[in-house]
């Protein structure tokens, strides 16, 4: 029995090994290096002057936090737009009985994913300029929101459609037999069934939109149109020749990691923990009442 358990344990470890290696190489090690760079004094390669650690963090002032707030607002607006348009599109597509129509629709909606993001942005900005009647006429955060929605919408649609297409038909028929209208079935059966897909789709749209780099600078010609992702990109490019810029961008990246963790905790982890606590409390009270 001990040998069998030992073999099973080693088998589970071997199965997890590829995931552990990928996590170590692409997540843990980069975060450790960023952390080390943020809390290490930096020597200027030109003057030879040593810059204290405080300078890495003093760089993060009100301007950076304003851009973080702007990025969060743009990401929320983009996520709301993708959720509204994407869910409606995926829902009506799942109702279609013709397979060839579904194939064509999926091919069309995913076609922007087949080409480079830069090519997509060039085409989208050209369209905006054509509508406005002048070149480089895209001023305002609305263009950033539309561009990010255009990029992320196919991901949300595919995430929702996969769940909607797998809803058991007998579940919908049972709702109909109970006298529920189509609208009631939608809110009481379909949306609860796709709840996990909705959360996954929202995360897949929100977090890339929050940290997107280059999109706002390209489609929004306003002077205040840059987002935090653009700042990180610019500082990162300077970091190839300046250790000071590299230390500063490491500090900003750590702040963004902390913000992402806080958003994820308050939106997912804490609600799940509260729900699990309430469930355990009910089970405990039920057990005490039975005794």
Short mmCIF file of C-alpha atoms in Angstrom, two decimals:
data_model
loop_
_atom_site.label_atom_id
_atom_site.label_comp_id
_atom_site.label_asym_id
_atom_site.label_seq_id
_atom_site.Cartn_x
_atom_site.Cartn_y
_atom_site.Cartn_z
CA UNK A 1 0.00 0.00 0.00
CA UNK A 2 2.86 2.39 0.91
CA UNK A 3 4.61 1.66 -2.40
CA UNK A 4 1.36 2.29 -4.30
CA UNK A 5 0.85 5.66 -2.57
CA UNK A 6 4.48 6.56 -3.24
CA UNK A 7 4.10 5.73 -6.94
CA UNK A 8 0.91 7.79 -7.18
CA UNK A 9 2.61 10.73 -5.46
CA UNK A 10 5.57 10.63 -7.85
CA UNK A 11 3.17 10.32 -10.76
CA UNK A 12 1.28 13.44 -9.65
CA UNK A 13 4.55 15.35 -9.20
CA UNK A 14 5.68 14.39 -12.71
CA UNK A 15 2.35 15.56 -14.13
CA UNK A 16 2.70 18.92 -12.39
CA UNK A 17 6.37 19.34 -13.31
CA UNK A 18 5.82 21.04 -16.72
CA UNK A 19 3.42 23.56 -15.14
CA UNK A 20 5.84 24.22 -12.28
CA UNK A 21 8.73 24.79 -14.71
CA UNK A 22 6.66 27.18 -16.86
CA UNK A 23 5.48 29.08 -13.76
CA UNK A 24 9.03 29.30 -12.42
CA UNK A 25 10.57 30.50 -15.70
CA UNK A 26 7.86 32.89 -16.89
CA UNK A 27 6.36 34.17 -13.60
CA UNK A 28 8.47 33.62 -10.50
CA UNK A 29 11.95 34.42 -11.84
CA UNK A 30 10.87 37.62 -13.70
CA UNK A 31 9.03 38.85 -10.59
CA UNK A 32 12.07 38.17 -8.41
CA UNK A 33 14.31 40.08 -10.84
CA UNK A 34 11.85 43.02 -10.97
CA UNK A 35 11.65 43.07 -7.17
CA UNK A 36 15.44 42.97 -6.88
CA UNK A 37 15.86 45.79 -9.42
CA UNK A 38 13.31 47.99 -7.64
CA UNK A 39 15.02 47.71 -4.25
CA UNK A 40 18.63 48.00 -5.38
CA UNK A 41 20.61 51.26 -5.68
CA UNK A 42 21.31 52.07 -9.34
CA UNK A 43 24.54 53.36 -10.82
CA UNK A 44 24.25 55.83 -13.71
CA UNK A 45 26.28 54.43 -16.61
CA UNK A 46 27.15 57.97 -17.84
CA UNK A 47 28.00 59.92 -14.68
CA UNK A 48 28.85 56.95 -12.49
CA UNK A 49 26.65 58.40 -9.76
CA UNK A 50 24.84 55.94 -7.52
CA UNK A 51 21.10 56.59 -7.34
CA UNK A 52 19.45 55.53 -4.04
CA UNK A 53 16.51 53.17 -3.88
CA UNK A 54 14.20 56.02 -2.87
CA UNK A 55 14.61 57.56 -6.32
CA UNK A 56 13.07 54.45 -7.92
CA UNK A 57 9.91 54.96 -5.88
CA UNK A 58 9.81 58.77 -5.83
CA UNK A 59 9.33 58.51 -9.58
CA UNK A 60 5.85 57.11 -8.87
CA UNK A 61 4.00 60.35 -8.24
CA UNK A 62 0.53 61.72 -8.84
CA UNK A 63 1.04 61.60 -12.62
CA UNK A 64 1.58 57.84 -12.56
CA UNK A 65 -1.46 57.24 -10.35
CA UNK A 66 -3.59 59.44 -12.60
CA UNK A 67 -2.63 57.25 -15.55
CA UNK A 68 -3.35 54.13 -13.52
CA UNK A 69 -6.81 55.51 -12.69
CA UNK A 70 -7.36 56.40 -16.34
CA UNK A 71 -6.28 52.92 -17.42
CA UNK A 72 -8.68 51.30 -14.93
CA UNK A 73 -11.56 53.47 -16.19
CA UNK A 74 -10.80 52.64 -19.84
CA UNK A 75 -10.50 48.93 -19.00
CA UNK A 76 -13.88 48.97 -17.19
CA UNK A 77 -15.57 50.74 -20.13
CA UNK A 78 -14.00 48.33 -22.62
CA UNK A 79 -15.03 45.31 -20.54
CA UNK A 80 -18.62 46.58 -20.22
CA UNK A 81 -18.86 47.14 -23.98
CA UNK A 82 -17.42 43.72 -24.80
CA UNK A 83 -19.71 42.03 -22.25
CA UNK A 84 -22.84 43.70 -23.65
CA UNK A 85 -22.12 43.22 -27.35
CA UNK A 86 -20.31 39.90 -26.97
CA UNK A 87 -22.92 38.14 -24.83
CA UNK A 88 -25.81 39.21 -27.05
CA UNK A 89 -23.94 38.12 -30.18
CA UNK A 90 -22.93 34.75 -28.67
CA UNK A 91 -26.46 34.14 -27.35
CA UNK A 92 -28.24 34.69 -30.66
CA UNK A 93 -25.53 32.74 -32.48
CA UNK A 94 -26.10 29.76 -30.16
CA UNK A 95 -29.83 29.84 -31.00
CA UNK A 96 -29.16 29.34 -34.70
CA UNK A 97 -30.02 25.87 -35.97
CA UNK A 98 -27.89 26.14 -39.11
CA UNK A 99 -24.35 24.88 -38.64
CA UNK A 100 -22.92 26.65 -41.68
CA UNK A 101 -24.15 30.01 -40.38
CA UNK A 102 -22.38 29.38 -37.06
CA UNK A 103 -19.16 28.46 -38.87
CA UNK A 104 -19.29 31.60 -41.01
CA UNK A 105 -20.12 33.83 -38.04
CA UNK A 106 -17.31 32.39 -35.91
CA UNK A 107 -14.88 32.76 -38.82
CA UNK A 108 -15.86 36.41 -39.30
CA UNK A 109 -15.78 37.35 -35.61
CA UNK A 110 -12.39 35.69 -35.07
CA UNK A 111 -10.84 37.01 -38.29
CA UNK A 112 -9.22 40.00 -36.48
CA UNK A 113 -7.29 37.46 -34.36
CA UNK A 114 -5.56 36.05 -37.43
CA UNK A 115 -3.51 39.15 -38.20
CA UNK A 116 -1.01 41.34 -36.36
CA UNK A 117 -2.40 43.70 -33.74
CA UNK A 118 -0.52 46.58 -35.36
CA UNK A 119 -2.16 45.88 -38.72
CA UNK A 120 -5.55 45.80 -36.99
CA UNK A 121 -4.89 49.15 -35.33
CA UNK A 122 -3.74 50.72 -38.60
CA UNK A 123 -6.92 49.55 -40.32
CA UNK A 124 -9.12 50.71 -37.45
CA UNK A 125 -7.48 54.15 -37.23
CA UNK A 126 -7.77 54.55 -41.01
CA UNK A 127 -11.49 53.81 -40.69
CA UNK A 128 -11.89 56.38 -37.88
CA UNK A 129 -10.04 59.01 -39.92
CA UNK A 130 -12.22 58.24 -42.95
CA UNK A 131 -15.40 58.67 -40.88
CA UNK A 132 -14.10 61.95 -39.41
CA UNK A 133 -13.08 63.19 -42.86
CA UNK A 134 -9.47 64.08 -41.98
CA UNK A 135 -6.21 62.25 -41.21
CA UNK A 136 -5.08 61.97 -37.58
CA UNK A 137 -8.45 63.22 -36.36
CA UNK A 138 -8.96 60.71 -33.55
CA UNK A 139 -8.93 62.69 -30.31
CA UNK A 140 -10.42 61.29 -27.12
CA UNK A 141 -10.44 58.20 -24.91
CA UNK A 142 -13.46 56.84 -26.79
CA UNK A 143 -11.13 55.76 -29.59
CA UNK A 144 -8.95 53.86 -27.15
CA UNK A 145 -12.03 52.10 -25.74
CA UNK A 146 -13.28 51.19 -29.22
CA UNK A 147 -9.84 49.94 -30.28
CA UNK A 148 -9.40 47.77 -27.18
CA UNK A 149 -12.96 46.44 -27.55
CA UNK A 150 -12.27 45.59 -31.19
CA UNK A 151 -9.16 43.65 -30.16
CA UNK A 152 -10.69 41.80 -27.17
CA UNK A 153 -14.27 41.23 -28.36
CA UNK A 154 -13.52 37.94 -30.21
CA UNK A 155 -12.00 36.46 -27.05
CA UNK A 156 -15.10 37.27 -24.99
CA UNK A 157 -17.48 35.96 -27.66
CA UNK A 158 -15.64 32.63 -28.00
CA UNK A 159 -15.53 32.19 -24.21
CA UNK A 160 -19.28 32.74 -23.83
CA UNK A 161 -20.29 30.88 -26.99
CA UNK A 162 -18.50 27.69 -25.89
CA UNK A 163 -20.69 27.57 -22.75
CA UNK A 164 -23.91 28.67 -24.43
CA UNK A 165 -23.51 26.02 -27.11
CA UNK A 166 -23.17 23.32 -24.44
CA UNK A 167 -26.35 24.11 -22.46
CA UNK A 168 -28.40 20.88 -22.19
CA UNK A 169 -31.55 21.17 -24.28
CA UNK A 170 -33.55 19.33 -21.62
CA UNK A 171 -32.68 22.13 -19.17
CA UNK A 172 -34.25 24.72 -21.45
CA UNK A 173 -37.21 22.44 -22.15
CA UNK A 174 -37.76 21.94 -18.41
CA UNK A 175 -37.85 25.71 -17.91
CA UNK A 176 -40.39 26.00 -20.71
CA UNK A 177 -42.53 23.20 -19.24
CA UNK A 178 -42.58 25.04 -15.92
CA UNK A 179 -44.22 27.99 -17.65
CA UNK A 180 -41.18 30.25 -17.80
CA UNK A 181 -41.06 32.76 -20.64
CA UNK A 182 -38.01 33.13 -22.90
CA UNK A 183 -36.91 36.19 -20.91
CA UNK A 184 -37.31 34.41 -17.58
CA UNK A 185 -35.39 31.41 -18.91
CA UNK A 186 -32.61 33.73 -20.03
CA UNK A 187 -32.19 35.34 -16.59
CA UNK A 188 -32.93 32.29 -14.38
CA UNK A 189 -31.33 29.48 -16.39
CA UNK A 190 -28.95 30.68 -19.11
CA UNK A 191 -27.09 33.43 -17.24
CA UNK A 192 -26.54 31.29 -14.06
CA UNK A 193 -25.33 28.43 -16.28
CA UNK A 194 -22.77 30.68 -17.98
CA UNK A 195 -21.73 32.55 -14.82
CA UNK A 196 -18.23 31.08 -14.75
CA UNK A 197 -17.78 31.83 -18.45
CA UNK A 198 -18.85 35.43 -17.88
CA UNK A 199 -16.28 35.89 -15.10
CA UNK A 200 -13.58 34.29 -17.26
CA UNK A 201 -14.48 36.49 -20.23
CA UNK A 202 -14.49 39.63 -18.10
CA UNK A 203 -11.03 38.81 -16.74
CA UNK A 204 -9.69 38.02 -20.23
CA UNK A 205 -10.84 41.45 -21.41
CA UNK A 206 -10.23 43.62 -18.35
CA UNK A 207 -6.65 42.74 -17.44
CA UNK A 208 -5.16 42.93 -20.97
CA UNK A 209 -7.02 46.22 -21.48
CA UNK A 210 -5.67 47.56 -18.19
CA UNK A 211 -2.04 46.94 -19.12
CA UNK A 212 -2.23 47.35 -22.91
CA UNK A 213 0.77 49.17 -24.37
CA UNK A 214 0.81 51.25 -27.53
CA UNK A 215 -2.91 51.14 -28.33
CA UNK A 216 -3.83 54.47 -26.71
CA UNK A 217 -0.78 56.25 -28.13
CA UNK A 218 -1.63 55.08 -31.63
CA UNK A 219 -5.37 55.71 -31.87
CA UNK A 220 -5.72 58.69 -29.50
CA UNK A 221 -3.89 61.84 -30.60
CA UNK A 222 -4.72 63.73 -27.39
CA UNK A 223 -1.78 64.85 -25.26
CA UNK A 224 -3.33 63.20 -22.19
CA UNK A 225 -4.26 59.99 -24.00
CA UNK A 226 -1.38 57.82 -22.77
CA UNK A 227 -2.21 54.98 -20.39
CA UNK A 228 -0.03 53.28 -17.78
CA UNK A 229 0.86 50.54 -20.25
CA UNK A 230 2.31 53.16 -22.57
CA UNK A 231 4.42 54.60 -19.74
CA UNK A 232 5.75 51.16 -18.87
CA UNK A 233 6.57 50.56 -22.54
CA UNK A 234 8.40 53.89 -22.90
CA UNK A 235 10.39 53.41 -19.70
CA UNK A 236 11.16 49.84 -20.72
CA UNK A 237 12.56 51.00 -24.06
CA UNK A 238 14.74 53.53 -22.23
CA UNK A 239 15.81 50.74 -19.90
CA UNK A 240 17.79 49.11 -22.72
CA UNK A 241 20.34 51.93 -22.37
CA UNK A 242 19.58 53.39 -18.92
CA UNK A 243 19.72 51.44 -15.68
CA UNK A 244 17.81 54.26 -13.95
CA UNK A 245 14.88 53.89 -16.35
CA UNK A 246 14.99 50.12 -15.87
CA UNK A 247 14.80 50.49 -12.08
CA UNK A 248 11.91 52.94 -12.38
CA UNK A 249 9.91 50.74 -14.74
CA UNK A 250 10.50 47.81 -12.38
CA UNK A 251 8.95 49.84 -9.54
CA UNK A 252 5.93 50.81 -11.65
CA UNK A 253 5.51 47.18 -12.73
CA UNK A 254 5.47 46.06 -9.09
CA UNK A 255 2.79 48.65 -8.29
CA UNK A 256 0.70 47.38 -11.22
CA UNK A 257 1.14 43.78 -10.04
CA UNK A 258 -0.08 44.79 -6.59
CA UNK A 259 -3.10 46.61 -8.06
CA UNK A 260 -3.99 43.60 -10.22
CA UNK A 261 -3.72 41.29 -7.20
CA UNK A 262 -5.96 43.60 -5.16
CA UNK A 263 -8.56 43.81 -7.95
CA UNK A 264 -8.51 40.02 -8.35
CA UNK A 265 -8.80 39.51 -4.58
CA UNK A 266 -11.73 41.88 -4.09
CA UNK A 267 -13.59 40.63 -7.18
CA UNK A 268 -12.95 36.88 -6.95
CA UNK A 269 -11.01 35.53 -3.97
CA UNK A 270 -12.72 37.44 -1.14
CA UNK A 271 -16.31 36.80 -2.43
CA UNK A 272 -15.47 33.10 -2.80
CA UNK A 273 -14.02 32.96 0.71
CA UNK A 274 -17.12 34.68 2.13
CA UNK A 275 -19.39 32.30 0.22
CA UNK A 276 -17.44 29.27 1.44
CA UNK A 277 -17.54 30.56 5.03
CA UNK A 278 -21.32 31.06 4.87
CA UNK A 279 -21.77 27.59 3.39
CA UNK A 280 -19.64 25.97 6.12
CA UNK A 281 -21.53 27.93 8.78
CA UNK A 282 -24.87 26.69 7.45
CA UNK A 283 -23.60 23.10 7.40
CA UNK A 284 -22.32 23.48 10.95
CA UNK A 285 -25.63 24.89 12.19
CA UNK A 286 -27.51 22.13 10.36
CA UNK A 287 -25.31 19.51 11.99
CA UNK A 288 -25.87 21.00 15.44
CA UNK A 289 -29.64 21.11 14.92
CA UNK A 290 -29.67 17.44 13.89
CA UNK A 291 -27.82 16.54 17.07
#
